[in-house]
CSV table of C-alpha atoms in Angstrom, one decimal:
chain,number,residue,atom,x,y,z
W,5,MET,CA,112.5,68.6,78.0
W,6,LYS,CA,112.7,64.9,77.3
W,7,SER,CA,114.7,65.6,74.0
W,8,THR,CA,115.6,69.2,73.9
W,9,LEU,CA,117.7,69.5,77.0
W,10,TYR,CA,119.5,66.2,76.1
W,11,LEU,CA,120.1,67.6,72.5
W,12,LYS,CA,121.6,70.8,73.9
W,13,PHE,CA,124.1,68.9,76.0
W,14,VAL,CA,125.0,66.8,72.8
W,15,VAL,CA,125.4,69.9,70.7
W,16,LEU,CA,127.5,71.8,73.2
W,17,TYR,CA,129.9,68.7,73.6
W,18,ILE,CA,130.2,68.6,69.8
W,19,ILE,CA,130.8,72.3,69.6
W,20,PHE,CA,133.5,71.9,72.3
W,21,GLY,CA,135.2,69.4,70.2
W,22,PHE,CA,135.2,71.7,67.0
W,23,LEU,CA,136.6,74.5,69.1
W,24,SER,CA,139.4,72.2,70.4
W,25,VAL,CA,140.2,71.2,66.9
W,26,PHE,CA,140.1,74.6,65.6
W,27,THR,CA,142.2,76.0,68.4
W,28,VAL,CA,145.0,73.4,67.9
W,29,SER,CA,144.9,73.7,63.9
W,30,ALA,CA,144.5,77.5,63.5
W,31,LEU,CA,146.1,79.2,66.5
W,32,PHE,CA,148.6,76.7,67.9
W,33,PRO,CA,150.9,76.5,64.7
W,34,PRO,CA,151.7,80.2,64.4
W,35,LEU,CA,152.4,80.6,68.0
W,36,ILE,CA,154.7,77.6,68.4
W,37,THR,CA,156.3,78.5,65.3
W,38,ASP,CA,157.3,82.0,66.4
W,39,TYR,CA,158.4,80.5,69.8
W,40,LEU,CA,160.7,78.0,68.1
W,41,GLU,CA,162.1,80.5,65.7
W,42,LYS,CA,163.2,82.8,68.7
W,43,ASP,CA,164.3,79.8,70.8
W,44,PHE,CA,166.7,78.4,68.0
W,45,SER,CA,168.0,81.8,66.8
W,46,GLY,CA,168.5,82.9,70.5
W,47,ASN,CA,170.7,79.8,71.1
W,48,LEU,CA,172.6,80.4,67.8
W,49,TYR,CA,173.2,84.2,68.4
W,50,GLN,CA,174.4,83.3,72.0
W,51,GLU,CA,177.0,80.7,70.8
W,52,ALA,CA,178.0,83.1,67.9
W,53,ASN,CA,178.7,86.0,70.2
W,54,LEU,CA,180.5,83.5,72.6
W,55,MET,CA,182.8,82.4,69.8
W,56,ALA,CA,183.3,85.8,68.2
W,57,ALA,CA,184.3,87.3,71.7
W,58,GLU,CA,186.5,84.6,73.1
W,59,TYR,CA,188.3,82.7,70.2
W,60,LEU,CA,188.0,84.5,66.8
W,61,PRO,CA,189.9,87.9,67.8
W,62,GLY,CA,193.0,85.8,68.3
W,63,TYR,CA,193.2,85.2,64.5
W,64,PHE,CA,193.5,89.1,63.9
W,65,SER,CA,196.2,89.3,66.6
W,66,GLY,CA,198.3,86.4,65.5
W,67,ILE,CA,197.6,84.3,68.4
W,68,SER,CA,195.8,81.6,66.4
W,69,ASP,CA,196.2,80.7,62.7
W,70,THR,CA,193.6,79.3,60.1
W,71,SER,CA,194.0,75.7,61.2
W,72,ASP,CA,193.1,76.5,64.8
W,73,VAL,CA,190.1,78.7,63.7
W,74,TYR,CA,189.1,75.7,61.5
W,75,VAL,CA,189.3,73.3,64.5
W,76,GLN,CA,187.1,75.6,66.5
W,77,LEU,CA,184.5,76.3,63.9
W,78,ASN,CA,184.4,72.6,62.9
W,79,ALA,CA,183.6,71.7,66.7
W,80,ILE,CA,180.8,74.3,66.9
W,81,SER,CA,179.6,73.2,63.7
W,82,SER,CA,179.3,69.7,64.9
W,83,TYR,CA,177.8,70.9,68.2
W,84,LEU,CA,175.0,73.0,66.7
W,85,ASP,CA,174.5,70.9,63.4
W,86,ALA,CA,175.0,74.0,61.6
W,87,THR,CA,177.2,75.6,58.9
W,88,VAL,CA,179.6,78.3,60.4
W,89,TRP,CA,181.5,81.0,58.1
W,90,PHE,CA,184.1,83.4,59.3
W,91,ILE,CA,184.5,86.3,57.0
W,92,ASP,CA,186.2,89.8,57.1
W,93,ARG,CA,184.6,93.0,56.9
W,94,GLU,CA,184.2,93.1,53.2
W,95,GLY,CA,182.5,89.6,53.2
W,96,GLU,CA,185.6,87.6,52.1
W,97,MET,CA,185.6,84.1,53.4
W,98,LEU,CA,188.3,83.5,55.9
W,99,VAL,CA,187.5,80.0,57.3
W,100,SER,CA,184.5,78.0,57.0
W,101,SER,CA,183.0,74.6,58.2
W,102,ARG,CA,180.4,73.5,55.7
W,103,SER,CA,177.5,71.1,56.1
W,104,ASP,CA,175.4,69.2,53.5
W,105,ASP,CA,172.9,72.1,53.4
W,106,VAL,CA,175.1,74.3,51.3
W,107,PHE,CA,176.0,73.8,47.6
W,108,HIS,CA,179.5,75.2,48.1
W,109,THR,CA,181.4,77.7,50.2
W,110,PRO,CA,181.7,81.0,48.5
W,111,SER,CA,185.0,82.7,48.3
W,112,ALA,CA,183.1,86.0,49.1
W,113,ILE,CA,179.5,86.8,50.0
W,114,ARG,CA,178.2,89.0,47.4
W,115,ASP,CA,176.2,91.9,48.5
W,116,PHE,CA,177.1,91.3,52.1
W,117,ASP,CA,175.3,93.5,54.6
W,118,PRO,CA,176.0,92.9,58.3
W,119,ALA,CA,172.9,94.8,59.3
W,120,GLU,CA,170.5,92.8,57.2
W,121,THR,CA,169.2,90.8,60.3
W,122,GLY,CA,167.6,94.1,61.5
W,123,GLY,CA,166.2,94.1,65.0
W,124,ASN,CA,165.4,90.4,65.0
W,125,ARG,CA,168.9,89.2,65.3
W,126,TYR,CA,168.3,86.6,62.7
W,127,ILE,CA,166.9,86.1,59.1
W,128,ILE,CA,165.3,83.2,57.6
W,129,GLY,CA,165.8,82.1,53.9
W,130,ASN,CA,168.3,80.6,51.7
W,131,TYR,CA,170.8,83.5,52.3
W,132,HIS,CA,171.6,84.9,49.0
W,133,GLY,CA,170.8,81.5,47.2
W,134,TYR,CA,173.8,79.7,48.8
W,135,PHE,CA,171.5,77.0,50.5
W,136,HIS,CA,168.9,74.8,48.7
W,137,GLU,CA,166.6,75.1,51.7
W,138,ASP,CA,165.6,77.8,54.3
W,139,VAL,CA,168.0,78.3,57.2
W,140,ILE,CA,168.2,80.5,60.3
W,141,THR,CA,171.2,82.9,60.0
W,142,VAL,CA,172.6,84.8,62.8
W,143,ILE,CA,175.6,87.3,62.4
W,144,ALA,CA,178.1,88.2,65.2
W,145,PRO,CA,180.8,90.9,64.8
W,146,VAL,CA,184.4,89.9,65.7
W,147,THR,CA,186.2,92.9,67.3
W,148,GLN,CA,189.8,93.6,68.3
W,149,LYS,CA,190.6,96.7,70.1
W,150,PHE,CA,187.3,98.3,69.7
W,151,SER,CA,187.4,97.7,66.0
W,152,ILE,CA,185.3,95.3,63.9
W,153,LYS,CA,187.6,93.0,62.0
W,154,GLY,CA,185.2,90.4,60.7
W,155,TYR,CA,182.0,88.6,61.3
W,156,LEU,CA,181.0,85.2,62.4
W,157,LEU,CA,177.8,83.6,60.5
W,158,ILE,CA,176.0,80.6,61.7
W,159,HIS,CA,173.4,78.9,59.3
W,160,LYS,CA,171.0,76.3,60.8
W,161,SER,CA,168.6,74.4,58.7
W,162,TYR,CA,165.0,75.5,59.3
W,163,ALA,CA,163.9,72.0,58.8
W,164,ARG,CA,164.8,71.6,62.5
W,165,VAL,CA,162.3,74.1,63.4
W,166,GLU,CA,159.7,72.3,61.4
W,167,GLU,CA,160.4,69.1,63.0
W,168,SER,CA,160.2,70.3,66.5
W,169,ARG,CA,157.0,72.1,65.6
W,170,GLN,CA,155.4,68.8,64.2
W,171,ILE,CA,156.4,67.0,67.3
W,172,LEU,CA,154.9,69.6,69.5
W,173,LEU,CA,151.7,69.8,67.4
W,174,ARG,CA,151.3,66.0,67.5
W,175,SER,CA,151.8,65.9,71.3
W,176,THR,CA,149.4,68.8,71.6
W,177,SER,CA,146.8,67.2,69.5
W,178,VAL,CA,147.1,63.9,71.4
W,179,ILE,CA,146.7,65.9,74.7
W,180,VAL,CA,143.6,67.7,73.4
W,181,LEU,CA,142.2,64.4,72.1
W,182,VAL,CA,142.7,62.9,75.5
W,183,ILE,CA,141.1,65.8,77.2
W,184,TYR,CA,138.2,65.7,74.8
W,185,LEU,CA,137.6,62.0,75.5
W,186,MET,CA,138.1,62.6,79.2
W,187,SER,CA,135.4,65.4,79.0
W,188,PHE,CA,133.0,62.7,77.9
W,189,ILE,CA,133.1,61.6,81.4
W,190,ILE,CA,131.9,64.9,82.6
W,191,PHE,CA,129.1,64.5,79.8
W,192,ILE,CA,128.1,61.1,81.3
W,193,GLY,CA,128.2,62.9,84.9
W,194,ILE,CA,125.7,65.5,83.6
W,195,HIS,CA,123.5,62.9,82.1
W,196,TYR,CA,123.4,60.8,85.3
W,197,PHE,CA,123.6,63.5,88.0
W,198,ILE,CA,121.5,66.3,86.3
W,199,TYR,CA,119.7,65.3,83.4
W,200,ARG,CA,118.0,62.0,84.6
W,201,PRO,CA,117.0,63.4,88.1
W,202,LEU,CA,115.7,66.5,86.2
W,203,ARG,CA,113.8,64.2,83.8
W,204,LYS,CA,112.2,62.5,86.9
W,205,ILE,CA,111.3,65.6,88.5
W,206,SER,CA,109.7,66.8,85.4
W,207,GLU,CA,107.7,63.7,84.9
W,208,ALA,CA,106.6,63.9,88.5
W,209,ALA,CA,105.5,67.6,88.0
W,210,ARG,CA,103.5,66.6,84.9
W,211,GLN,CA,101.9,63.9,87.1
W,212,TYR,CA,101.0,66.4,89.9
W,213,SER,CA,99.5,68.8,87.1
W,214,CYS,CA,97.3,66.0,86.0
W,215,GLY,CA,96.3,65.4,89.7
W,216,ASN,CA,98.2,62.3,90.4
W,217,LEU,CA,99.7,63.3,93.8
W,218,ASP,CA,100.7,59.7,94.6
W,219,VAL,CA,104.0,59.9,92.6
W,220,VAL,CA,107.1,60.0,94.5
W,221,ILE,CA,110.3,61.3,92.9
W,222,PRO,CA,113.0,58.7,93.5
W,223,VAL,CA,115.9,61.0,93.9
W,224,ASP,CA,117.6,61.1,97.3
W,225,SER,CA,120.9,62.7,96.5
W,226,GLN,CA,122.4,65.2,99.0
W,227,ASP,CA,122.6,68.0,96.6
W,228,GLU,CA,120.3,70.7,95.0
W,229,MET,CA,118.4,68.0,93.0
W,230,GLY,CA,117.9,66.0,96.0
W,231,TYR,CA,116.6,69.2,97.8
W,232,LEU,CA,114.4,70.0,95.0
W,233,SER,CA,113.1,66.4,94.8
W,234,ALA,CA,112.3,66.4,98.6
W,235,SER,CA,110.6,69.7,98.5
W,236,LEU,CA,108.4,68.6,95.6
W,237,ASN,CA,107.6,65.3,97.3
W,238,TYR,CA,106.7,67.2,100.6
W,239,MET,CA,104.5,69.5,98.6
W,240,ALA,CA,102.8,66.6,96.9
W,241,SER,CA,102.0,64.9,100.2
W,242,GLN,CA,100.6,68.4,101.7
W,243,LEU,CA,98.5,68.7,98.6
W,244,LYS,CA,97.3,65.1,98.8
W,245,ASP,CA,96.6,65.7,102.6
W,246,MET,CA,94.7,68.8,101.7
W,247,GLU,CA,92.9,67.1,98.8
W,248,ASP,CA,92.0,64.4,101.3
W,249,TYR,CA,91.0,66.9,104.0
W,250,GLN,CA,88.7,68.7,101.4
W,251,LYS,CA,87.1,65.6,100.6
W,252,LYS,CA,86.5,64.8,104.1
W,253,PHE,CA,85.4,68.3,104.8
W,254,VAL,CA,82.8,68.2,102.0
W,255,ALA,CA,81.5,64.8,103.2
W,256,ASN,CA,81.2,65.9,106.8
W,257,VAL,CA,79.4,69.2,105.7
W,258,SER,CA,77.2,67.2,103.4
W,259,HIS,CA,76.5,64.7,106.4
W,260,ASP,CA,75.7,67.4,108.9
W,261,PHE,CA,73.3,69.2,106.5
W,262,ARG,CA,71.8,66.0,105.2
W,263,SER,CA,70.7,64.6,108.6
W,264,PRO,CA,68.8,67.6,109.9
W,265,LEU,CA,67.3,68.2,106.4
W,266,THR,CA,66.1,64.6,106.3
W,267,SER,CA,64.4,64.9,109.7
W,268,ILE,CA,62.8,68.3,108.9
W,269,LYS,CA,61.6,67.1,105.5
W,270,GLY,CA,60.3,63.8,107.0
W,271,TYR,CA,58.4,65.7,109.9
W,272,VAL,CA,57.1,68.4,107.7
W,273,GLU,CA,55.8,65.7,105.1
W,274,ALA,CA,54.2,63.7,108.0
W,275,ILE,CA,52.5,66.7,109.3
W,276,ALA,CA,51.4,67.8,106.0
W,277,ASP,CA,49.8,64.5,105.0
W,278,GLY,CA,48.2,64.0,108.4
W,279,THR,CA,50.5,60.9,109.4
W,280,ILE,CA,51.1,63.0,112.5
W,281,PRO,CA,47.8,63.9,114.3
W,282,MET,CA,47.2,67.3,115.3
W,283,GLU,CA,47.6,66.8,119.1
W,284,MET,CA,51.3,65.6,118.4
W,285,GLN,CA,52.4,68.3,116.0
W,286,ASP,CA,53.7,70.6,118.6
W,287,LYS,CA,56.2,67.9,119.8
W,288,TYR,CA,57.5,67.4,116.2
W,289,LEU,CA,57.7,71.2,115.4
W,290,LYS,CA,60.0,71.5,118.4
W,291,ILE,CA,62.1,68.8,116.9
W,292,ILE,CA,62.0,70.7,113.6
W,293,LEU,CA,62.9,73.9,115.2
W,294,PHE,CA,65.8,72.1,117.0
W,295,GLU,CA,67.1,70.8,113.7
W,296,THR,CA,66.8,74.2,112.1
W,297,GLU,CA,68.9,75.8,114.9
W,298,ARG,CA,71.5,73.1,114.2
W,299,LEU,CA,71.6,74.2,110.5
W,300,THR,CA,71.9,77.8,111.5
W,301,ASP,CA,74.7,77.1,113.9
W,302,LEU,CA,76.7,75.0,111.4
W,303,THR,CA,76.1,77.8,108.6
W,304,GLU,CA,77.3,80.5,111.1
W,305,ASP,CA,80.3,78.4,112.0
W,306,LEU,CA,81.3,77.7,108.5
W,307,LEU,CA,81.1,81.4,107.6
W,308,THR,CA,83.2,82.0,110.6
W,309,LEU,CA,85.9,79.5,109.6
W,310,ASN,CA,85.8,80.9,105.9
W,311,GLU,CA,86.5,84.3,107.3
W,312,PHE,CA,89.6,82.9,109.1
W,313,ASP,CA,90.8,81.1,105.9
W,314,THR,CA,90.8,84.4,104.1
W,315,LYS,CA,94.5,85.4,103.7
W,316,ASP,CA,93.8,89.2,104.0
W,317,LEU,CA,91.8,88.8,107.2
W,318,LEU,CA,92.1,92.2,109.1
W,319,LEU,CA,91.6,92.2,112.9
W,320,ASP,CA,89.9,95.1,114.6
W,321,LYS,CA,92.3,95.2,117.4
W,322,THR,CA,91.4,97.6,120.4
W,323,ASN,CA,92.1,97.7,124.1
W,324,PHE,CA,89.3,96.4,126.1
W,325,ASN,CA,88.9,95.0,129.8
W,326,ILE,CA,88.9,91.2,129.4
W,327,HIS,CA,87.3,90.7,132.8
W,328,GLU,CA,84.2,92.5,131.7
W,329,MET,CA,84.0,90.4,128.7
W,330,ILE,CA,84.5,87.2,130.8
W,331,ARG,CA,81.5,88.4,133.1
W,332,SER,CA,79.2,89.4,130.3
W,333,THR,CA,79.9,86.1,128.4
W,334,ALA,CA,79.5,83.9,131.6
W,335,GLU,CA,76.1,85.8,132.3
W,336,ALA,CA,74.9,84.5,128.9
W,337,PHE,CA,74.9,81.0,130.1
W,338,GLU,CA,73.1,81.5,133.3
W,339,GLY,CA,69.9,79.7,132.2
W,340,THR,CA,71.9,76.7,131.0
W,341,CYS,CA,73.9,76.6,134.1
W,342,THR,CA,70.9,76.9,136.3
W,343,ALA,CA,69.1,74.0,134.5
W,344,LYS,CA,72.3,71.8,135.0
W,345,ARG,CA,72.9,73.2,138.4
W,346,ILE,CA,76.5,74.2,137.4
W,347,SER,CA,78.4,77.3,138.9
W,348,ILE,CA,81.0,79.3,137.2
W,349,GLU,CA,83.7,80.7,139.4
W,350,LEU,CA,85.6,83.7,138.2
W,351,ILE,CA,89.2,84.4,139.5
W,352,PHE,CA,90.8,87.5,138.4
W,353,ALA,CA,94.3,88.7,138.6
W,354,SER,CA,93.1,92.3,139.4
W,355,ARG,CA,90.0,94.4,139.1
W,356,SER,CA,90.7,95.5,135.7
W,357,LEU,CA,92.9,93.8,133.1
W,358,MET,CA,93.3,95.3,129.6
W,359,VAL,CA,94.2,93.3,126.5
W,360,TYR,CA,94.8,94.4,123.0
W,361,ALA,CA,92.9,92.2,120.4
W,362,ASP,CA,89.8,91.8,118.3
W,363,ARG,CA,86.9,92.0,121.0
W,364,ARG,CA,84.5,90.3,118.8
W,365,LYS,CA,86.7,87.3,118.0
W,366,ILE,CA,87.9,86.9,121.6
W,367,GLN,CA,84.3,87.1,122.8
W,368,GLN,CA,83.6,84.1,120.5
W,369,VAL,CA,86.7,82.1,121.8
W,370,LEU,CA,85.3,82.6,125.3
W,371,TYR,CA,81.7,81.8,124.3
W,372,ASN,CA,82.9,78.5,122.5
W,373,LEU,CA,85.2,77.4,125.5
W,374,LEU,CA,82.4,78.0,128.1
W,375,ASP,CA,79.7,76.4,125.9
W,376,ASN,CA,82.1,73.2,125.5
W,377,ALA,CA,82.8,73.3,129.3
W,378,ILE,CA,79.0,73.3,130.2
W,379,LYS,CA,78.1,70.6,127.7
W,380,PHE,CA,80.8,68.1,129.0
W,381,SER,CA,80.4,69.0,132.7
W,382,ASP,CA,78.4,66.8,135.0
W,383,ALA,CA,75.2,68.3,136.8
W,384,GLU,CA,76.1,70.0,140.2
W,385,SER,CA,79.7,70.7,139.1
W,386,SER,CA,81.7,73.9,138.7
W,387,ILE,CA,83.6,75.9,135.8
W,388,THR,CA,86.6,78.0,136.7
W,389,VAL,CA,87.7,80.9,134.5
W,390,GLU,CA,91.0,82.5,135.7
W,391,THR,CA,93.3,85.2,134.3
W,392,THR,CA,96.9,85.7,135.1
W,393,GLU,CA,99.6,88.2,134.0
W,394,ARG,CA,103.0,87.2,133.0
W,395,GLY,CA,105.4,89.8,131.5
W,396,ASP,CA,103.5,91.5,128.4
W,397,LYS,CA,101.1,88.6,128.2
W,398,VAL,CA,97.7,87.9,129.8
W,399,TYR,CA,96.7,84.3,130.1
W,400,THR,CA,93.0,83.0,130.4
W,401,SER,CA,92.1,79.6,131.7
W,402,VAL,CA,88.8,77.8,131.3
W,403,LYS,CA,88.7,74.7,133.4
W,404,ASP,CA,86.0,72.2,133.9
W,405,TYR,CA,85.6,69.0,135.9
W,406,GLY,CA,83.7,67.0,133.2
W,407,ILE,CA,84.4,63.8,131.2
W,408,GLY,CA,87.7,64.9,130.0
W,409,ILE,CA,89.4,64.2,126.6
W,410,PRO,CA,91.1,60.9,125.9
W,411,LYS,CA,94.8,61.1,125.5
W,412,GLN,CA,94.7,59.8,121.8
W,413,SER,CA,92.3,62.6,121.0
W,414,LEU,CA,94.2,65.7,122.1
W,415,ASN,CA,95.9,66.3,119.0
W,416,LYS,CA,92.8,65.9,116.9
W,417,ILE,CA,90.3,68.2,118.7
W,418,TRP,CA,91.3,71.0,116.7
W,419,GLU,CA,90.3,69.4,113.5
W,420,ARG,CA,87.0,70.6,111.8
W,421,PHE,CA,84.2,68.3,112.5
W,422,TYR,CA,86.0,66.1,114.9
W,423,LYS,CA,84.2,64.8,117.9
W,424,THR,CA,85.6,62.4,120.4
W,425,ASP,CA,83.5,59.2,121.1
W,426,LEU,CA,82.9,60.5,124.7
W,427,SER,CA,81.4,63.7,123.5
W,428,ARG,CA,79.0,62.3,120.9
W,429,GLY,CA,76.3,61.4,123.5
W,430,LYS,CA,76.4,64.7,125.1
W,431,ASP,CA,76.9,67.3,122.1
W,432,LYS,CA,73.6,66.7,120.2
W,433,LYS,CA,73.5,70.0,118.7
W,434,GLY,CA,77.4,70.5,118.3
W,435,THR,CA,78.9,71.0,114.7
W,436,GLY,CA,82.3,69.9,115.6
W,437,LEU,CA,83.7,73.3,114.5
W,438,GLY,CA,83.9,75.2,117.9
W,439,LEU,CA,87.4,74.4,118.7
W,440,SER,CA,88.6,74.8,115.3
W,441,ILE,CA,87.2,78.5,115.4
W,442,VAL,CA,89.0,79.1,118.8
W,443,LYS,CA,92.3,77.9,117.5
W,444,GLU,CA,92.0,79.9,114.2
W,445,ALA,CA,90.9,83.1,116.3
W,446,ILE,CA,94.1,82.7,118.6
W,447,GLN,CA,96.5,82.0,115.8
W,448,ALA,CA,95.1,85.0,113.8
W,449,HIS,CA,96.3,87.1,117.0
W,450,ASN,CA,99.7,85.3,116.6
W,451,GLU,CA,99.0,83.8,120.0
W,452,ASN,CA,98.9,80.3,121.3
W,453,ILE,CA,96.2,78.0,123.0
W,454,ASN,CA,96.9,74.9,125.0
W,455,VAL,CA,94.8,72.1,126.4
W,456,ILE,CA,95.3,69.9,129.6
W,457,SER,CA,92.9,67.1,130.0
W,458,THR,CA,92.6,63.9,131.8
W,459,GLU,CA,89.7,61.4,131.0
W,460,GLY,CA,87.2,61.4,133.9
W,461,VAL,CA,88.7,64.3,135.6
W,462,GLY,CA,88.2,67.3,133.5
W,463,THR,CA,89.8,69.7,130.9
W,464,GLU,CA,91.6,72.9,130.9
W,465,PHE,CA,92.2,75.4,128.0
W,466,ILE,CA,94.7,78.1,128.5
W,467,PHE,CA,95.3,80.9,125.7
W,468,SER,CA,97.5,83.9,125.7
W,469,LEU,CA,96.7,87.5,124.5
W,470,PRO,CA,99.0,90.6,124.5
W,471,LYS,CA,98.6,93.0,127.4
W,472,GLY,CA,96.7,96.2,126.4
W,473,GLN,CA,97.2,99.8,127.7
């Protein structure tokens, strides 16, 4: 693209120049010559007919004599810069006004034929050899009492047509040359406004393909090139963010796997080589079991997120009673709530409330939200789960009165592996993927989930689902 496209522009410009020259040199002369011949002959024919109709009939009626006719012919000869002959029906010369274009004025025109002009009203040539150069000849009949008495012939040098043609040809050539030179401005515009931005975009695309996503295309025009550049710059920034996210994701996964694996390996080696005495092995086996459960939870969460990342994810949507699901999910935390002396209060909009969604994924959403609420609630506190109906939507709220979420962290809690500083001391086993799974599950249903939280007061999550039958 660096040379090929530019070369194409140059070749097209040169071809345009050749076509312009060819058009002027090959097509213009015949066209303009035909036009000039018809224009000159038309003027001559008009003057000849006017003279033949208005003045010359008086010669045959005796109103005017030869001297009068001569004066009139001489005047029109000077006016038209042409040779004028007045002859009778047989071609005998009656009166003439000659110019330098004729050798001599004949006394009679040999082989005279008044119809020799044909349908063109004019003929071009030396007219029976009487002129030493080509002339345009027109013939107009002179009539008296509806009878042809004679003819008026006007001969004008064809050189006048050639001169006019050369003048027009030179003028046209100059105009075409000026247009061709001015079109170079268009070529310069194409170079600066199309080729150069396109070259920058192409170079940036090559850098992107090599993995260099830091390149910014310096094109900010308000046209299609600017829009394309902005789109590519945005794409590069998104890819860079995705690359950074993938690196961070891999680092977080590696860290979360390495920590429990290091603990398990250390304690197993200590038990195996006898560093940990027999009477203390139960304590450390429980630690190993705890770390193993952490790895299991992390693996399951990663598999769940991978399922949501799949583009062809199919939801198994059915109609089910969300109140029954909330009750069964809350019952699953009975042991944990009893240990922390936490109560779960259920506030339902009706005895039965149907929703249309994927039952398994919504149950996972409720489980993760209740699990988070219990983890971050103080002992002897309560958690409220409430449902409401609004139009064709069902809204479910999970509210706790725990440590809350800092304002600066509200937009980050949905990120994978993210944990607030306040939660790190309470969430020993958490993977930091629970809320990511919750959001992915709700968005897969084309629904929304919102969070309202005040640090030190509590947190409320509200998500919507379509009402079922």
